[in-house]
PDB file of C-alpha atoms in Angstrom:
ATOM      1  CA  UNK A  99      -0.270  -0.361  -0.092  1.00  0.00           C
ATOM      2  CA  UNK A 100       0.999   3.916  -0.575  1.00  0.00           C
ATOM      3  CA  UNK A 101       3.334   4.864   2.111  1.00  0.00           C
ATOM      4  CA  UNK A 102       1.425   8.308   2.151  1.00  0.00           C
ATOM      5  CA  UNK A 103      -2.222   6.821   1.724  1.00  0.00           C
ATOM      6  CA  UNK A 104      -1.126   4.084   4.712  1.00  0.00           C
ATOM      7  CA  UNK A 105      -0.048   7.572   6.789  1.00  0.00           C
ATOM      8  CA  UNK A 106      -3.981   9.173   5.735  1.00  0.00           C
ATOM      9  CA  UNK A 107      -5.653   6.356   7.117  1.00  0.00           C
ATOM     10  CA  UNK A 108      -7.302   7.071  10.862  1.00  0.00           C
ATOM     11  CA  UNK A 109      -6.098   5.460  14.304  1.00  0.00           C
ATOM     12  CA  UNK A 110      -2.101   5.525  13.082  1.00  0.00           C
ATOM     13  CA  UNK A 111      -1.408   4.975  16.720  1.00  0.00           C
ATOM     14  CA  UNK A 112      -3.474   2.323  17.689  1.00  0.00           C
ATOM     15  CA  UNK A 113      -2.538  -0.533  15.088  1.00  0.00           C
ATOM     16  CA  UNK A 114      -5.345  -3.333  17.148  1.00  0.00           C
ATOM     17  CA  UNK A 115      -7.893   0.019  16.507  1.00  0.00           C
ATOM     18  CA  UNK A 116      -6.883   0.023  13.088  1.00  0.00           C
ATOM     19  CA  UNK A 117      -6.914  -3.610  11.799  1.00  0.00           C
ATOM     20  CA  UNK A 118     -10.086  -4.298  14.047  1.00  0.00           C
ATOM     21  CA  UNK A 119     -11.610  -1.174  12.445  1.00  0.00           C
ATOM     22  CA  UNK A 120     -11.197  -2.771   8.881  1.00  0.00           C
ATOM     23  CA  UNK A 121     -12.177  -5.989   9.431  1.00  0.00           C
ATOM     24  CA  UNK A 122     -15.754  -4.799  11.200  1.00  0.00           C
ATOM     25  CA  UNK A 123     -16.507  -3.154   8.419  1.00  0.00           C
ATOM     26  CA  UNK A 124     -15.123  -5.105   6.001  1.00  0.00           C
ATOM     27  CA  UNK A 125     -18.057  -7.624   7.524  1.00  0.00           C
ATOM     28  CA  UNK A 126     -20.677  -5.275   7.848  1.00  0.00           C
ATOM     29  CA  UNK A 127     -20.190  -4.372   3.747  1.00  0.00           C
ATOM     30  CA  UNK A 128     -20.590  -8.393   4.068  1.00  0.00           C
ATOM     31  CA  UNK A 129     -23.249  -8.250   6.300  1.00  0.00           C
ATOM     32  CA  UNK A 130     -25.435  -5.680   4.226  1.00  0.00           C
ATOM     33  CA  UNK A 131     -24.834  -7.210   0.252  1.00  0.00           C
ATOM     34  CA  UNK A 132     -26.017 -10.785   2.041  1.00  0.00           C
ATOM     35  CA  UNK A 133     -28.504  -8.950   3.623  1.00  0.00           C
ATOM     36  CA  UNK A 134     -30.944  -9.377   0.410  1.00  0.00           C
ATOM     37  CA  UNK A 135     -29.995 -12.588  -0.232  1.00  0.00           C
ATOM     38  CA  UNK A 136     -30.957 -14.472   2.948  1.00  0.00           C
ATOM     39  CA  UNK A 137     -34.274 -16.318   3.863  1.00  0.00           C
ATOM     40  CA  UNK A 138     -34.767 -17.279   7.369  1.00  0.00           C
ATOM     41  CA  UNK A 139     -36.672 -20.497   5.694  1.00  0.00           C
ATOM     42  CA  UNK A 140     -33.446 -21.280   4.345  1.00  0.00           C
ATOM     43  CA  UNK A 141     -31.207 -22.170   7.982  1.00  0.00           C
ATOM     44  CA  UNK A 142     -31.879 -25.727   6.655  1.00  0.00           C
ATOM     45  CA  UNK A 143     -31.439 -25.619   3.456  1.00  0.00           C
ATOM     46  CA  UNK A 144     -28.355 -26.857   1.648  1.00  0.00           C
ATOM     47  CA  UNK A 145     -28.478 -24.447  -1.321  1.00  0.00           C
ATOM     48  CA  UNK A 146     -26.326 -21.012  -1.902  1.00  0.00           C
ATOM     49  CA  UNK A 147     -29.551 -19.500  -0.061  1.00  0.00           C
ATOM     50  CA  UNK A 148     -28.856 -21.011   2.668  1.00  0.00           C
ATOM     51  CA  UNK A 149     -25.212 -21.278   2.671  1.00  0.00           C
ATOM     52  CA  UNK A 150     -25.447 -17.577   2.362  1.00  0.00           C
ATOM     53  CA  UNK A 151     -27.853 -17.216   5.023  1.00  0.00           C
ATOM     54  CA  UNK A 152     -25.559 -19.792   6.997  1.00  0.00           C
ATOM     55  CA  UNK A 153     -22.790 -16.936   6.263  1.00  0.00           C
ATOM     56  CA  UNK A 154     -24.865 -13.936   7.379  1.00  0.00           C
ATOM     57  CA  UNK A 155     -25.432 -15.849  11.189  1.00  0.00           C
ATOM     58  CA  UNK A 156     -22.115 -16.471  11.451  1.00  0.00           C
ATOM     59  CA  UNK A 157     -20.493 -13.293  10.632  1.00  0.00           C
ATOM     60  CA  UNK A 158     -23.029 -11.306  12.582  1.00  0.00           C
ATOM     61  CA  UNK A 159     -22.091 -13.663  15.605  1.00  0.00           C
ATOM     62  CA  UNK A 160     -18.926 -12.247  14.857  1.00  0.00           C
ATOM     63  CA  UNK A 161     -19.508  -9.066  14.791  1.00  0.00           C
ATOM     64  CA  UNK A 162     -21.222  -9.493  18.063  1.00  0.00           C
ATOM     65  CA  UNK A 163     -17.644 -10.721  19.652  1.00  0.00           C
ATOM     66  CA  UNK A 164     -15.619  -7.951  17.369  1.00  0.00           C
ATOM     67  CA  UNK A 165     -18.181  -4.907  18.515  1.00  0.00           C
ATOM     68  CA  UNK A 166     -18.172  -5.704  22.257  1.00  0.00           C
ATOM     69  CA  UNK A 167     -13.902  -6.348  21.335  1.00  0.00           C
ATOM     70  CA  UNK A 168     -14.374  -2.992  20.361  1.00  0.00           C
ATOM     71  CA  UNK A 169     -16.314  -1.086  22.296  1.00  0.00           C
ATOM     72  CA  UNK A 170     -14.060  -2.367  25.671  1.00  0.00           C
ATOM     73  CA  UNK A 171     -11.066  -0.941  23.928  1.00  0.00           C
ATOM     74  CA  UNK A 172     -12.219   2.031  23.185  1.00  0.00           C
ATOM     75  CA  UNK A 173     -13.467   2.912  26.628  1.00  0.00           C
ATOM     76  CA  UNK A 174     -10.219   1.004  28.511  1.00  0.00           C
ATOM     77  CA  UNK A 175      -8.297   3.077  26.354  1.00  0.00           C
ATOM     78  CA  UNK A 176     -10.365   6.574  26.250  1.00  0.00           C
ATOM     79  CA  UNK A 177     -12.883   6.420  29.082  1.00  0.00           C
ATOM     80  CA  UNK A 178     -17.078   6.798  29.177  1.00  0.00           C
ATOM     81  CA  UNK A 179     -16.574  10.218  28.095  1.00  0.00           C
ATOM     82  CA  UNK A 180     -14.877  10.738  24.989  1.00  0.00           C
ATOM     83  CA  UNK A 181     -17.399   8.662  23.386  1.00  0.00           C
ATOM     84  CA  UNK A 182     -20.790   9.562  25.319  1.00  0.00           C
ATOM     85  CA  UNK A 183     -20.291  12.513  26.657  1.00  0.00           C
ATOM     86  CA  UNK A 184     -23.607  13.681  25.503  1.00  0.00           C
ATOM     87  CA  UNK A 185     -24.650  11.140  28.095  1.00  0.00           C
ATOM     88  CA  UNK A 186     -23.577  13.152  31.176  1.00  0.00           C
ATOM     89  CA  UNK A 187     -24.699  16.403  29.615  1.00  0.00           C
ATOM     90  CA  UNK A 188     -21.355  17.448  28.520  1.00  0.00           C
ATOM     91  CA  UNK A 189     -22.055  19.108  24.778  1.00  0.00           C
ATOM     92  CA  UNK A 190     -18.727  21.984  25.059  1.00  0.00           C
ATOM     93  CA  UNK A 191     -16.861  19.412  22.407  1.00  0.00           C
ATOM     94  CA  UNK A 192     -20.186  19.121  20.064  1.00  0.00           C
ATOM     95  CA  UNK A 193     -20.557  22.772  20.274  1.00  0.00           C
ATOM     96  CA  UNK A 194     -16.515  23.296  19.790  1.00  0.00           C
ATOM     97  CA  UNK A 195     -17.043  20.962  16.616  1.00  0.00           C
ATOM     98  CA  UNK A 196     -19.654  23.329  15.381  1.00  0.00           C
ATOM     99  CA  UNK A 197     -18.395  25.957  15.628  1.00  0.00           C
ATOM    100  CA  UNK A 198     -15.554  25.200  13.702  1.00  0.00           C
ATOM    101  CA  UNK A 199     -17.656  23.512  11.115  1.00  0.00           C
ATOM    102  CA  UNK A 200     -19.075  27.247  10.285  1.00  0.00           C
ATOM    103  CA  UNK A 201     -16.070  27.898  10.197  1.00  0.00           C
ATOM    104  CA  UNK A 202     -15.172  25.654   7.247  1.00  0.00           C
ATOM    105  CA  UNK A 203     -12.839  23.638   8.672  1.00  0.00           C
ATOM    106  CA  UNK A 204     -12.857  20.531   9.716  1.00  0.00           C
ATOM    107  CA  UNK A 205     -12.415  19.331  12.813  1.00  0.00           C
ATOM    108  CA  UNK A 206      -9.773  16.742  14.744  1.00  0.00           C
ATOM    109  CA  UNK A 207     -11.027  13.421  17.152  1.00  0.00           C
ATOM    110  CA  UNK A 208     -11.298  14.906  21.192  1.00  0.00           C
ATOM    111  CA  UNK A 209     -12.922  14.060  23.720  1.00  0.00           C
ATOM    112  CA  UNK A 210     -16.747  14.938  23.344  1.00  0.00           C
ATOM    113  CA  UNK A 211     -16.583  15.955  20.142  1.00  0.00           C
ATOM    114  CA  UNK A 212     -19.064  15.263  16.782  1.00  0.00           C
ATOM    115  CA  UNK A 213     -15.731  12.612  15.144  1.00  0.00           C
ATOM    116  CA  UNK A 214     -15.781  10.909  19.391  1.00  0.00           C
ATOM    117  CA  UNK A 215     -20.482  11.145  19.425  1.00  0.00           C
ATOM    118  CA  UNK A 216     -20.267   8.762  15.561  1.00  0.00           C
ATOM    119  CA  UNK A 217     -18.024   6.793  16.825  1.00  0.00           C
ATOM    120  CA  UNK A 218     -19.434   5.876  19.979  1.00  0.00           C
ATOM    121  CA  UNK A 219     -22.801   5.928  18.717  1.00  0.00           C
ATOM    122  CA  UNK A 220     -21.633   3.665  15.948  1.00  0.00           C
ATOM    123  CA  UNK A 221     -20.579   0.907  18.061  1.00  0.00           C
ATOM    124  CA  UNK A 222     -23.789   1.012  20.015  1.00  0.00           C
ATOM    125  CA  UNK A 223     -25.675   0.552  15.968  1.00  0.00           C
ATOM    126  CA  UNK A 224     -23.414  -2.098  15.595  1.00  0.00           C
ATOM    127  CA  UNK A 225     -24.413  -3.841  18.456  1.00  0.00           C
ATOM    128  CA  UNK A 226     -27.661  -3.781  18.830  1.00  0.00           C
ATOM    129  CA  UNK A 227     -28.685  -4.562  15.817  1.00  0.00           C
ATOM    130  CA  UNK A 228     -25.762  -7.796  16.333  1.00  0.00           C
ATOM    131  CA  UNK A 229     -27.123  -8.882  19.064  1.00  0.00           C
ATOM    132  CA  UNK A 230     -30.879  -8.814  18.012  1.00  0.00           C
ATOM    133  CA  UNK A 231     -29.796 -10.880  15.033  1.00  0.00           C
ATOM    134  CA  UNK A 232     -28.110 -13.165  17.227  1.00  0.00           C
ATOM    135  CA  UNK A 233     -31.407 -13.443  19.686  1.00  0.00           C
ATOM    136  CA  UNK A 234     -33.451 -14.400  16.926  1.00  0.00           C
ATOM    137  CA  UNK A 235     -30.918 -16.588  15.706  1.00  0.00           C
ATOM    138  CA  UNK A 236     -31.500 -18.272  19.362  1.00  0.00           C
ATOM    139  CA  UNK A 237     -35.169 -17.333  19.359  1.00  0.00           C
ATOM    140  CA  UNK A 238     -35.872 -19.452  15.620  1.00  0.00           C
ATOM    141  CA  UNK A 239     -33.269 -22.302  16.623  1.00  0.00           C
ATOM    142  CA  UNK A 240     -34.891 -22.508  20.479  1.00  0.00           C
ATOM    143  CA  UNK A 241     -39.035 -22.481  19.436  1.00  0.00           C
ATOM    144  CA  UNK A 242     -38.380 -22.903  15.513  1.00  0.00           C
ATOM    145  CA  UNK A 243     -39.342 -20.628  12.584  1.00  0.00           C
ATOM    146  CA  UNK A 244     -43.450 -20.388  13.509  1.00  0.00           C
ATOM    147  CA  UNK A 245     -42.330 -18.446  16.576  1.00  0.00           C
ATOM    148  CA  UNK A 246     -44.224 -14.689  17.193  1.00  0.00           C
ATOM    149  CA  UNK A 247     -41.614 -13.790  19.336  1.00  0.00           C
ATOM    150  CA  UNK A 248     -38.732 -15.232  16.746  1.00  0.00           C
ATOM    151  CA  UNK A 249     -40.976 -13.255  14.397  1.00  0.00           C
ATOM    152  CA  UNK A 250     -40.727 -10.017  15.740  1.00  0.00           C
ATOM    153  CA  UNK A 251     -37.280  -9.857  16.487  1.00  0.00           C
ATOM    154  CA  UNK A 252     -36.094 -10.914  12.829  1.00  0.00           C
ATOM    155  CA  UNK A 253     -38.587  -8.000  12.195  1.00  0.00           C
ATOM    156  CA  UNK A 254     -36.449  -5.567  14.964  1.00  0.00           C
ATOM    157  CA  UNK A 255     -33.926  -6.135  13.330  1.00  0.00           C
ATOM    158  CA  UNK A 256     -34.462  -5.022  10.259  1.00  0.00           C
ATOM    159  CA  UNK A 257     -35.315  -2.228  11.358  1.00  0.00           C
ATOM    160  CA  UNK A 258     -32.057  -1.824  12.814  1.00  0.00           C
ATOM    161  CA  UNK A 259     -30.608  -2.557  10.026  1.00  0.00           C
ATOM    162  CA  UNK A 260     -31.396   0.714   8.499  1.00  0.00           C
ATOM    163  CA  UNK A 261     -29.199   2.618  11.434  1.00  0.00           C
ATOM    164  CA  UNK A 262     -26.320   0.943  11.447  1.00  0.00           C
ATOM    165  CA  UNK A 263     -26.485   1.227   6.993  1.00  0.00           C
ATOM    166  CA  UNK A 264     -27.204   4.663   7.497  1.00  0.00           C
ATOM    167  CA  UNK A 265     -24.107   4.559   9.403  1.00  0.00           C
ATOM    168  CA  UNK A 266     -21.549   2.299   7.706  1.00  0.00           C
ATOM    169  CA  UNK A 267     -22.080   5.047   4.360  1.00  0.00           C
ATOM    170  CA  UNK A 268     -21.842   8.092   6.075  1.00  0.00           C
ATOM    171  CA  UNK A 269     -19.106   7.478   7.677  1.00  0.00           C
ATOM    172  CA  UNK A 270     -17.773   5.363   5.202  1.00  0.00           C
ATOM    173  CA  UNK A 271     -17.576   8.937   3.038  1.00  0.00           C
ATOM    174  CA  UNK A 272     -16.887  10.903   5.837  1.00  0.00           C
ATOM    175  CA  UNK A 273     -13.647   8.343   6.707  1.00  0.00           C
ATOM    176  CA  UNK A 274     -12.467   9.468   2.864  1.00  0.00           C
ATOM    177  CA  UNK A 275     -12.985  12.792   2.548  1.00  0.00           C
ATOM    178  CA  UNK A 276     -10.565  12.418   5.237  1.00  0.00           C
ATOM    179  CA  UNK A 277      -8.269  10.359   3.219  1.00  0.00           C
ATOM    180  CA  UNK A 278      -8.877  12.652   0.474  1.00  0.00           C
ATOM    181  CA  UNK A 279      -7.715  16.515   2.180  1.00  0.00           C
ATOM    182  CA  UNK A 280      -4.761  14.450   4.655  1.00  0.00           C
ATOM    183  CA  UNK A 281      -3.217  12.928   1.514  1.00  0.00           C
ATOM    184  CA  UNK A 282      -4.816  16.842   0.211  1.00  0.00           C
ATOM    185  CA  UNK A 283      -2.372  18.559   3.204  1.00  0.00           C
ATOM    186  CA  UNK A 284       0.944  16.766   2.736  1.00  0.00           C
ATOM    187  CA  UNK A 285       0.638  17.263  -0.862  1.00  0.00           C
ATOM    188  CA  UNK A 286       1.364  20.935  -0.335  1.00  0.00           C
ATOM    189  CA  UNK A 287       3.462  20.478   2.557  1.00  0.00           C
ATOM    190  CA  UNK A 288       6.281  17.426   1.823  1.00  0.00           C
ATOM    191  CA  UNK A 289       8.145  16.279   4.798  1.00  0.00           C
ATOM    192  CA  UNK A 290      11.231  16.834   3.023  1.00  0.00           C
ATOM    193  CA  UNK A 291      13.909  14.375   5.456  1.00  0.00           C
TER     194      UNK A 291
END
């Protein structure tokens, strides 16, 4: 990979989070792509639809584990208030970032800021949709496909998917913008050794 591009990727100072972030992003993208090819009735089929459905279930269960690892890492290394300052009604970082945005400058990531807020909400939405999907799978396995509770949980899972998909595309677009602006600023002021 081009060194300039690699340096522009997020989490340069935390390689574990960088790799975890990429793995989660790829799995979420695969979930989005294959979700339209899944059928709950296909879990017992030996067909392409059955294979895709099982892949969706297994990668979804993996996302629960990876989401918990990511949230744990985030809280251990940066603390609750870094990502969730708004829950204790501390909006100073968000207000500071909004002022920068209104002056046509991009704010850096910092405690309580917009980037931290988005990262925290993204991990919560990931865990929400994945845990709901895992709960559906458990209910489907225990009570069978005719269970009203399993059916309701599946509908909730599909509803929550809207939030993670919206987050995925918006976060991805902002990430690409960040990478583009970082590379552009590196070209304007090259480091000479």
